[in-house]
Short mmCIF file of C-alpha atoms in Angstrom, two decimals:
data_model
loop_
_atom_site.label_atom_id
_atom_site.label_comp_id
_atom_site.label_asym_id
_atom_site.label_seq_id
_atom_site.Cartn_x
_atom_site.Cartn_y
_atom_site.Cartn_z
CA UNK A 1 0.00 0.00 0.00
CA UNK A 2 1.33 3.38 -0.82
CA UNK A 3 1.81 6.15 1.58
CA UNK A 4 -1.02 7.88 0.50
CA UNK A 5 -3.39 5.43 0.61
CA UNK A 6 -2.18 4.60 4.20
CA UNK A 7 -3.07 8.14 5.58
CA UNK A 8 -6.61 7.93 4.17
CA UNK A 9 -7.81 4.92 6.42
CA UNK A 10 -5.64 6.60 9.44
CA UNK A 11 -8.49 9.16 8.93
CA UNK A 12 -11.29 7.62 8.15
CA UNK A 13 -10.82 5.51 11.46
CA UNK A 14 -10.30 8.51 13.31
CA UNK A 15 -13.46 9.82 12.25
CA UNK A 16 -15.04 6.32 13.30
CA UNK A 17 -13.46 6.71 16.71
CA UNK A 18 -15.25 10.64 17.44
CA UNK A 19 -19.01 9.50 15.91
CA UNK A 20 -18.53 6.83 18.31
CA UNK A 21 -17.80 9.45 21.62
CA UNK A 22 -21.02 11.95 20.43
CA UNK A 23 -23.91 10.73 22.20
CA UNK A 24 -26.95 10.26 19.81
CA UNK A 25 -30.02 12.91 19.49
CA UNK A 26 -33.15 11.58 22.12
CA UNK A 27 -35.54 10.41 19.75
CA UNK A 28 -38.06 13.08 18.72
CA UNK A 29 -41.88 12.56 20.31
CA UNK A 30 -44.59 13.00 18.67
CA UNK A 31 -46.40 16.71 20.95
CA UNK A 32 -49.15 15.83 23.50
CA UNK A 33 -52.11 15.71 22.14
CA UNK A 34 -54.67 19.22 23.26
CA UNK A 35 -57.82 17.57 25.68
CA UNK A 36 -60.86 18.38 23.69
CA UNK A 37 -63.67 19.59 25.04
CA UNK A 38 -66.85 18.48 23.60
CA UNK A 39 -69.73 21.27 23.78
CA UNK A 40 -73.13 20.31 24.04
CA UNK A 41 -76.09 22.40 22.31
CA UNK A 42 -78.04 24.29 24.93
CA UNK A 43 -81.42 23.39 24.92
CA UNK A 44 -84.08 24.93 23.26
CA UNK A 45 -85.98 27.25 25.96
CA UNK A 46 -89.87 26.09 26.78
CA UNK A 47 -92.34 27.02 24.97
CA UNK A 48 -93.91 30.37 25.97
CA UNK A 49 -97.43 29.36 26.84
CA UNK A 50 -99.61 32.89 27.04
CA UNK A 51 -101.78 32.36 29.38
CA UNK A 52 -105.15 34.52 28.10
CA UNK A 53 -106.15 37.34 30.76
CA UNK A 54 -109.70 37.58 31.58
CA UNK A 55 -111.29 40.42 29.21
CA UNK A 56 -114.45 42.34 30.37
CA UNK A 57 -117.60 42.29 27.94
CA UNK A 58 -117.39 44.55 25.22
CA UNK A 59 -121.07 46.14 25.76
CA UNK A 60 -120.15 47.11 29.33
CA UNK A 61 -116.54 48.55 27.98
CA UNK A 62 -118.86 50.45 25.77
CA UNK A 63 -121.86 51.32 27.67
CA UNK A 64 -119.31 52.79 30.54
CA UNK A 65 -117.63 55.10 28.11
CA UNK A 66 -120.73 55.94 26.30
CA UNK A 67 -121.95 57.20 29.81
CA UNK A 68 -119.09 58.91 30.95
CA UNK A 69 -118.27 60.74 27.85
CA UNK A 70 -122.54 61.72 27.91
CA UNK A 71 -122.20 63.20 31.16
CA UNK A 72 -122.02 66.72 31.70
CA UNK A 73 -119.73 67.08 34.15
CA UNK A 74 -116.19 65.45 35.82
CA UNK A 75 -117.20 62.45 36.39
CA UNK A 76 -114.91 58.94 37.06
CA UNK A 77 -116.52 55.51 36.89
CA UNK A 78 -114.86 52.14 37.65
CA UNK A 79 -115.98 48.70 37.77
CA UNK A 80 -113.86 46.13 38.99
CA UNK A 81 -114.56 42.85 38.86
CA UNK A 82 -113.74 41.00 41.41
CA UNK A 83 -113.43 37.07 40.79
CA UNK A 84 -112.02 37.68 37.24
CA UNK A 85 -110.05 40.46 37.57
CA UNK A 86 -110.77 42.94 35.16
CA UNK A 87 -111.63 46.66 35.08
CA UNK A 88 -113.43 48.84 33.06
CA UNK A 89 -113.28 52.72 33.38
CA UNK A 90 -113.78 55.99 32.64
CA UNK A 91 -111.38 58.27 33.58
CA UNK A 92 -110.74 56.19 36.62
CA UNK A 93 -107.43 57.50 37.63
CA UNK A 94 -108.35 61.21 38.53
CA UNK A 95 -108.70 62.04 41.99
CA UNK A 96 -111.63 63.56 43.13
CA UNK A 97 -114.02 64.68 46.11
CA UNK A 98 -114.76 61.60 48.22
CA UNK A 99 -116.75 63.60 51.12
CA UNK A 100 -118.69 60.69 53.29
CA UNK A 101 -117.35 57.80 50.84
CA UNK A 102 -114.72 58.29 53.44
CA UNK A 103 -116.45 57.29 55.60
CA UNK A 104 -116.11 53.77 55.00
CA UNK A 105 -112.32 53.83 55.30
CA UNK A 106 -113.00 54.84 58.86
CA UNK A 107 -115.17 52.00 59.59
CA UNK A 108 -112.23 49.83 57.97
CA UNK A 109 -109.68 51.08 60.69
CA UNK A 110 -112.16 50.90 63.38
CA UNK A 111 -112.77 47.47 62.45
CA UNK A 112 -109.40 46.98 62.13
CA UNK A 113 -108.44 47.88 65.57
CA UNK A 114 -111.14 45.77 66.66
CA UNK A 115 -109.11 42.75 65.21
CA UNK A 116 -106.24 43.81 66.63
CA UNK A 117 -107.79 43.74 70.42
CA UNK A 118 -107.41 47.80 70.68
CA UNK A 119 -111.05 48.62 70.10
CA UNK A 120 -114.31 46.89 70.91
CA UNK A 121 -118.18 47.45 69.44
CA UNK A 122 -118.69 47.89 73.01
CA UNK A 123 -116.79 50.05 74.44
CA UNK A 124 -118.58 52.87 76.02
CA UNK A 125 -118.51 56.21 74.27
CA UNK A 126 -120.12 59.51 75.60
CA UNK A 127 -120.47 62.37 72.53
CA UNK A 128 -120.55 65.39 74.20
CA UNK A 129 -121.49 68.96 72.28
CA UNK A 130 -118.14 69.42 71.60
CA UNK A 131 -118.25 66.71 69.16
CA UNK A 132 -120.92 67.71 67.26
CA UNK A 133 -119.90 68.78 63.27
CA UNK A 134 -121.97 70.14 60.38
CA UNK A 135 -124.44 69.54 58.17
CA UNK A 136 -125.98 65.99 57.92
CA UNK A 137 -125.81 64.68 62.09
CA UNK A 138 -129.07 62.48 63.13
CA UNK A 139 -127.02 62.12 66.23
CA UNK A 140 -127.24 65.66 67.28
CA UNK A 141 -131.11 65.76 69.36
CA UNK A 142 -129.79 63.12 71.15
CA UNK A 143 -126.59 65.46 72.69
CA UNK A 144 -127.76 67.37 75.67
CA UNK A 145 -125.56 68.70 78.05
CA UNK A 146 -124.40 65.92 80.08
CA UNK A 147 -123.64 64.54 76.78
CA UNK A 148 -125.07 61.29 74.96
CA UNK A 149 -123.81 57.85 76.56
CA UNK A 150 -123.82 55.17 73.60
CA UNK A 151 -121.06 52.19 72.18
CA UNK A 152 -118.49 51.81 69.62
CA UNK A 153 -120.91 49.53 67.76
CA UNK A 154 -123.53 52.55 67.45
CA UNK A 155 -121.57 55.19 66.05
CA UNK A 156 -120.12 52.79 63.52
CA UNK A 157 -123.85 51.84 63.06
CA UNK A 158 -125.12 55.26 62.21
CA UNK A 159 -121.95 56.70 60.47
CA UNK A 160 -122.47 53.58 58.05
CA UNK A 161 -125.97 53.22 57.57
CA UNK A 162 -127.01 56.55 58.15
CA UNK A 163 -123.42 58.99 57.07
CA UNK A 164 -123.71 60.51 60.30
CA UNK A 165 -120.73 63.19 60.56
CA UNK A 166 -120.53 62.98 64.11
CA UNK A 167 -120.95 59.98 64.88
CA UNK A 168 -118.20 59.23 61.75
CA UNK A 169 -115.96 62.06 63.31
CA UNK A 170 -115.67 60.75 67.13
CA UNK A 171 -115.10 57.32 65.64
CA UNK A 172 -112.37 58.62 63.95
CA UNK A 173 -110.70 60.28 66.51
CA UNK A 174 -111.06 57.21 68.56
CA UNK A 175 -109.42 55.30 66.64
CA UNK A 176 -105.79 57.54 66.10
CA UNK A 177 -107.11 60.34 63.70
CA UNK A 178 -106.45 61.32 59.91
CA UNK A 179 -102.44 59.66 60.86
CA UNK A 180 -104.80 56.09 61.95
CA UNK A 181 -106.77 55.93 58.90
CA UNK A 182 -103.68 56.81 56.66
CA UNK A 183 -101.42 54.30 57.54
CA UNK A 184 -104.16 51.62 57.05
CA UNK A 185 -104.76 52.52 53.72
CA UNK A 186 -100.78 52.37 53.09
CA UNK A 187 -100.36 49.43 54.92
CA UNK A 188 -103.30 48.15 53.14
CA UNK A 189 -101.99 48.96 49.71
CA UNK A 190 -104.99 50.68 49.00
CA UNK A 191 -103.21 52.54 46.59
CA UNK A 192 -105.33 56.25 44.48
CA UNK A 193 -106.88 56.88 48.01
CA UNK A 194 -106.23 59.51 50.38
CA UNK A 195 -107.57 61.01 53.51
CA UNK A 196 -108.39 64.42 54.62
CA UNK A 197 -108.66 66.11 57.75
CA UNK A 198 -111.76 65.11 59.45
CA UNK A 199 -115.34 66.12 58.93
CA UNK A 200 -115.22 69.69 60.96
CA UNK A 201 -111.76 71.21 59.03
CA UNK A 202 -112.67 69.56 55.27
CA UNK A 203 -115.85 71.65 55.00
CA UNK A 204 -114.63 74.80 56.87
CA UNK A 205 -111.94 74.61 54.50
CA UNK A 206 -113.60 73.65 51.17
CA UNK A 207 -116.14 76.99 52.11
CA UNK A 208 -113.00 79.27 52.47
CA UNK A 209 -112.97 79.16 56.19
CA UNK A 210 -111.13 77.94 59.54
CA UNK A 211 -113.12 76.02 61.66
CA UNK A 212 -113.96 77.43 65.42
CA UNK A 213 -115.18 75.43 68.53
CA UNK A 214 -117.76 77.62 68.74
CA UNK A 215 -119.01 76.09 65.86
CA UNK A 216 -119.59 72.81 66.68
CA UNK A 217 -123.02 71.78 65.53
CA UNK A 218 -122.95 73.75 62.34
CA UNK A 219 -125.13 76.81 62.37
CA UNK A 220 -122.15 78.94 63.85
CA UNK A 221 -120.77 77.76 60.67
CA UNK A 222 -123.40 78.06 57.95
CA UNK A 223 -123.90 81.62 59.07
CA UNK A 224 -120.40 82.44 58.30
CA UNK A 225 -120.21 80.68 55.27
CA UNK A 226 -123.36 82.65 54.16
CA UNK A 227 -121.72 86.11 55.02
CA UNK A 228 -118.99 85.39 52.39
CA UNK A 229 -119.10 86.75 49.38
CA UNK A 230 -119.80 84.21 46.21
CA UNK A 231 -116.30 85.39 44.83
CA UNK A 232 -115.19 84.41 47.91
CA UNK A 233 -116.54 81.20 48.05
CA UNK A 234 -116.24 80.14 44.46
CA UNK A 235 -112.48 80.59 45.10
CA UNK A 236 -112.31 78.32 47.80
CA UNK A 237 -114.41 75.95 45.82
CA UNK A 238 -112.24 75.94 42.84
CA UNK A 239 -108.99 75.21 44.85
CA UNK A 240 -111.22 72.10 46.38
CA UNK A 241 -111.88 70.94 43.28
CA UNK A 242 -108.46 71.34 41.98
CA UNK A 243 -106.61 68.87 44.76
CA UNK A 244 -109.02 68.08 47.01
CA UNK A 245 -107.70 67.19 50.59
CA UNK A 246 -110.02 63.90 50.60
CA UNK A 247 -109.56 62.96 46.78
CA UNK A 248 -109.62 59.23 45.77
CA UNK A 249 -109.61 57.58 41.82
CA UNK A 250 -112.91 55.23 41.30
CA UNK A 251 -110.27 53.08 40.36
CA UNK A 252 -108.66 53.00 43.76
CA UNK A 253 -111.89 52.99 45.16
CA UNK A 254 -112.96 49.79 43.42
CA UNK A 255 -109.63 48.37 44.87
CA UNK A 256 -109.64 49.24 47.95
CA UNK A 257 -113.37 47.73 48.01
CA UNK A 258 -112.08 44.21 46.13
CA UNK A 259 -109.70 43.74 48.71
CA UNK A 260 -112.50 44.07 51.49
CA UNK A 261 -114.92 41.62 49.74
CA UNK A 262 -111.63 39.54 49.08
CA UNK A 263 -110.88 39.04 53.16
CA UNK A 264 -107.47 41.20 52.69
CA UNK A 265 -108.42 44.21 54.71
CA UNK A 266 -110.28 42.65 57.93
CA UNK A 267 -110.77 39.28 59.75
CA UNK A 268 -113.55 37.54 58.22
CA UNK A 269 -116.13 38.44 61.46
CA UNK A 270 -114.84 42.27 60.75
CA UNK A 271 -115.83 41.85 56.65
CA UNK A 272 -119.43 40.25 57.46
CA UNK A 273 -119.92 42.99 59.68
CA UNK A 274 -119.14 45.93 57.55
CA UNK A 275 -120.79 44.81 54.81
CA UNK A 276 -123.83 44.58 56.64
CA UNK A 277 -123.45 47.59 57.61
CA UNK A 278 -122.82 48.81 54.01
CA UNK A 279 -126.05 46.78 52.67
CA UNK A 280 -128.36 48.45 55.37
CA UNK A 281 -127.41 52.08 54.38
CA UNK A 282 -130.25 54.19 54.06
CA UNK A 283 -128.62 56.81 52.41
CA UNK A 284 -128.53 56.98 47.98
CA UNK A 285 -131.57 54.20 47.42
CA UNK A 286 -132.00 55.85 43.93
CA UNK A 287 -128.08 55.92 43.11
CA UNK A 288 -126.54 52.92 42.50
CA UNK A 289 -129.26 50.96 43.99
CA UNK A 290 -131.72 51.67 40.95
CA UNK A 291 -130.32 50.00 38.57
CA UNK A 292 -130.15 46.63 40.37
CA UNK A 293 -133.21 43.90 39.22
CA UNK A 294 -134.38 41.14 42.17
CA UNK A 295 -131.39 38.76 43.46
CA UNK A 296 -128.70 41.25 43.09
CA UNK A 297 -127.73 42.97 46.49
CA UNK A 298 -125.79 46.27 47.31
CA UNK A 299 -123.10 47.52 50.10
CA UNK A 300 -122.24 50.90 49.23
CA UNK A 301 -121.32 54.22 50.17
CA UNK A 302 -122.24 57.39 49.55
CA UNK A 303 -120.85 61.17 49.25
CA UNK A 304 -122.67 64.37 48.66
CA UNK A 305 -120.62 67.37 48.78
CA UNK A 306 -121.06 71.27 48.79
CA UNK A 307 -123.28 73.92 46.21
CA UNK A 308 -122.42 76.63 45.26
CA UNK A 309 -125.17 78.27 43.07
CA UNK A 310 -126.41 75.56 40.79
CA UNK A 311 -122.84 73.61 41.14
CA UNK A 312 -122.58 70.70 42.78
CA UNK A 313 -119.69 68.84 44.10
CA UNK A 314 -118.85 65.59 45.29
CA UNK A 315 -121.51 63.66 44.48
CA UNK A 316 -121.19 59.85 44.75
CA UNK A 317 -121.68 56.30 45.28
CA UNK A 318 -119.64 53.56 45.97
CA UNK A 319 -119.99 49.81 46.60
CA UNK A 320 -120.14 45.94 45.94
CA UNK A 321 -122.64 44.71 43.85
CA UNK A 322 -123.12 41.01 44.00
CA UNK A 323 -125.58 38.91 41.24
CA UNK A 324 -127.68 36.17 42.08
CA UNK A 325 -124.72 33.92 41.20
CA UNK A 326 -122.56 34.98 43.92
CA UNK A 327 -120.20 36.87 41.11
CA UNK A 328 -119.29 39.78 42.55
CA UNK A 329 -118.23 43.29 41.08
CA UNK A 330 -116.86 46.37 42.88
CA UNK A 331 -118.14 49.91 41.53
CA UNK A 332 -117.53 53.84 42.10
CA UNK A 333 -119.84 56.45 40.35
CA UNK A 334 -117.78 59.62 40.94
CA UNK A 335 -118.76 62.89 40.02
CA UNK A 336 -116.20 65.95 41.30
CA UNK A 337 -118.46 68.94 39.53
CA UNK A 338 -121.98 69.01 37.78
CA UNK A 339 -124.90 71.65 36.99
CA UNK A 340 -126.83 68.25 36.20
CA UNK A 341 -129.72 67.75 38.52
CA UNK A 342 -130.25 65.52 41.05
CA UNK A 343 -132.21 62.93 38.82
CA UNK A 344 -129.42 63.27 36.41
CA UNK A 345 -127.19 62.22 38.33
CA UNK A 346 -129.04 59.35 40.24
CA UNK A 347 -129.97 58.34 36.56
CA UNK A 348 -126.22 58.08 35.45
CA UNK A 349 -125.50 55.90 38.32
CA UNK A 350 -128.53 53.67 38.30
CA UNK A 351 -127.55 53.06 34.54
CA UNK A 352 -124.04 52.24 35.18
CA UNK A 353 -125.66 49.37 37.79
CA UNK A 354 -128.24 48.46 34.57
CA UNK A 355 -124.94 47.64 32.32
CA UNK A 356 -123.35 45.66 34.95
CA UNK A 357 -126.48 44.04 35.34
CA UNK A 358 -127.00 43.20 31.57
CA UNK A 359 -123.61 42.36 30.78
CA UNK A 360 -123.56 39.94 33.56
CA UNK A 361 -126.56 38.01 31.98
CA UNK A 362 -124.58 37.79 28.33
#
């Protein structure tokens, strides 16, 4: 072998020698393989099931916005009824005068403090002149000077079933005041009513005046109303009429009346009680009342407010009508201001019992 060819396997065995000393390359793995997360569809939400609301009759919808928009005057009518729900109305949501429909609210806080052990139908009351009020008061003959002894369960009697003022005022009082019969109705959730002041500052206040002491049994006071001038009075009037210190909606009338006939306001002794009460009122038999045929019964209410000239005010009636059936609807004939006459007004209301009446039979 030449020289040459000697030198060229020295090297190539040298080579050998280092591949042998360089450690080999790890093997390359294959990368880890991502978890997958399999996503399942969300599932289709429920049908939506509408559930249809109860609907009043179309004739009485019409027939109590024929008769409002007929009337001359600012009038509100509601009628609620009671086991379905529904309400029909004409201008329903306007306050306006209550005068003695407020009457009943009182009887609901007396009533209500009977439940609650703080009152009793027979605890003994004595009304003594100081007590007496204005205008309508069968009560009064029977106030001498050693006063006139009687019960709980009387006054409510003849504030109810009669609207005596007095007897409706010391009742009041009696029970905590304006403060008492507010915080029912809030407590209640007799929401669109309010309450005024009490009998004696309302109507010294809607005639332009403050009330005295002296005044207690009303002629001090309706010979100072009758010194003021009409300006004077038709003022006063006016700013009554405008946001009146006793104003309620028919609408929250008719509520606050559904919740009575529904047990929500009283124990059920207090509710029978009241509403007897309410269904032997004397007062309004040609209001609401006229428009009822045999079987269907009435517990109502009634206002009657100030005149002024040929204006009236306040003029209304309120209660729970009830067919022969036992269905039962709540109602509020309101009217704030009218020149209307008397059987104009009794008429409106007796027809908005009629369409009750005749859309209950349909």
């Amino acid at each position: 072998m030449s020289a040459t060819f000697v030198r060229r396997l020295s090297a190539i065995a040298a080579l050998s020698v280092i591949a042998a000393c360089v450690p080999a390359a790890p093997p390359v793995s294959a990368p880890a393989a991502k978890p997958v997360t399999v996503r399942q569809p969300a599932p289709p939400p429920p049908p939506r099931v509408s559930v249809a609301r109860p609907q009043p009759p179309a004739a009485l919808l019409n027939a109590v916005q024929a008769l409002g928009r007929g009337f001359s005057g600012d009038v509100g009518i509601s009628v609620r009824d009671i086991d379905e729900g529904w309400t029909v109305d004409w201008a329903g949501d306007k306050p306006r005068p209550q005068q003695s429909v407020s009457k009943l609210w009182v009887g609901i806080t007396v009533m209500d403090a009977v439940d609650r052990g703080r009152m009793s139908l027979s605890d003994p009351v004595t009304v003594r002149k100081s007590d007496l009020t204005v205008f309508h008061q069968p009560i009064r003959p029977l106030v001498d000077s050693d006063g006139y002894r009687t019960k709980v369960g009387a006054l409510l009697q003849g504030a109810m079933t009669r609207s005596d003022n007095t007897a409706n005022d010391v009742l009041l009082w009696r029970a905590g005041g304006p403060e008492a019969v507010r915080r029912m109705l809030e407590e209640k959730d007799v929401a669109g009513v309010t309450f005024g002041p009490g009998e004696r500052l309302l109507q010294a206040r809607t005639a332009g005046l403050t009330w005295r002491p002296e005044w207690a049994g009303g002629w001090g006071f309706l010979q100072a109303r009758a010194a003021m001038s009409y300006e004077a009075r038709r003022r006063a009037l006016d700013r009554y009429l405008a946001d009146p210190e006793d104003g309620a909606s028919a609408n929250g009338v008719t509520l606050g009346i559904a919740l009575l006939a529904q047990g929500k306001l009283l124990s059920p002794a207090s509710t029978d009680k009241l509403l007897s009460l309410m269904r032997a009122s004397r007062t309004g038999p040609l209001r609401l009342k006229s428009g009822l045929r045999p079987g269907w019964t009435l517990a109502h209410k009634t206002g009657t407010g100030q005149d002024l000239g040929s204006l009236s005010t306040g003029y209304n009636d309120v209660g729970l009508l009830v067919a022969p059936d036992g269905h039962r609807y709540a109602v509020a004939v309101m009217i704030a201001s009218t020149r209307q006459s008397i059987p104009s007004r009794m008429r409106l209301m007796g027809d908005v019992s009629r369409a009750i009446v005749a859309s209950h039979a349909d």
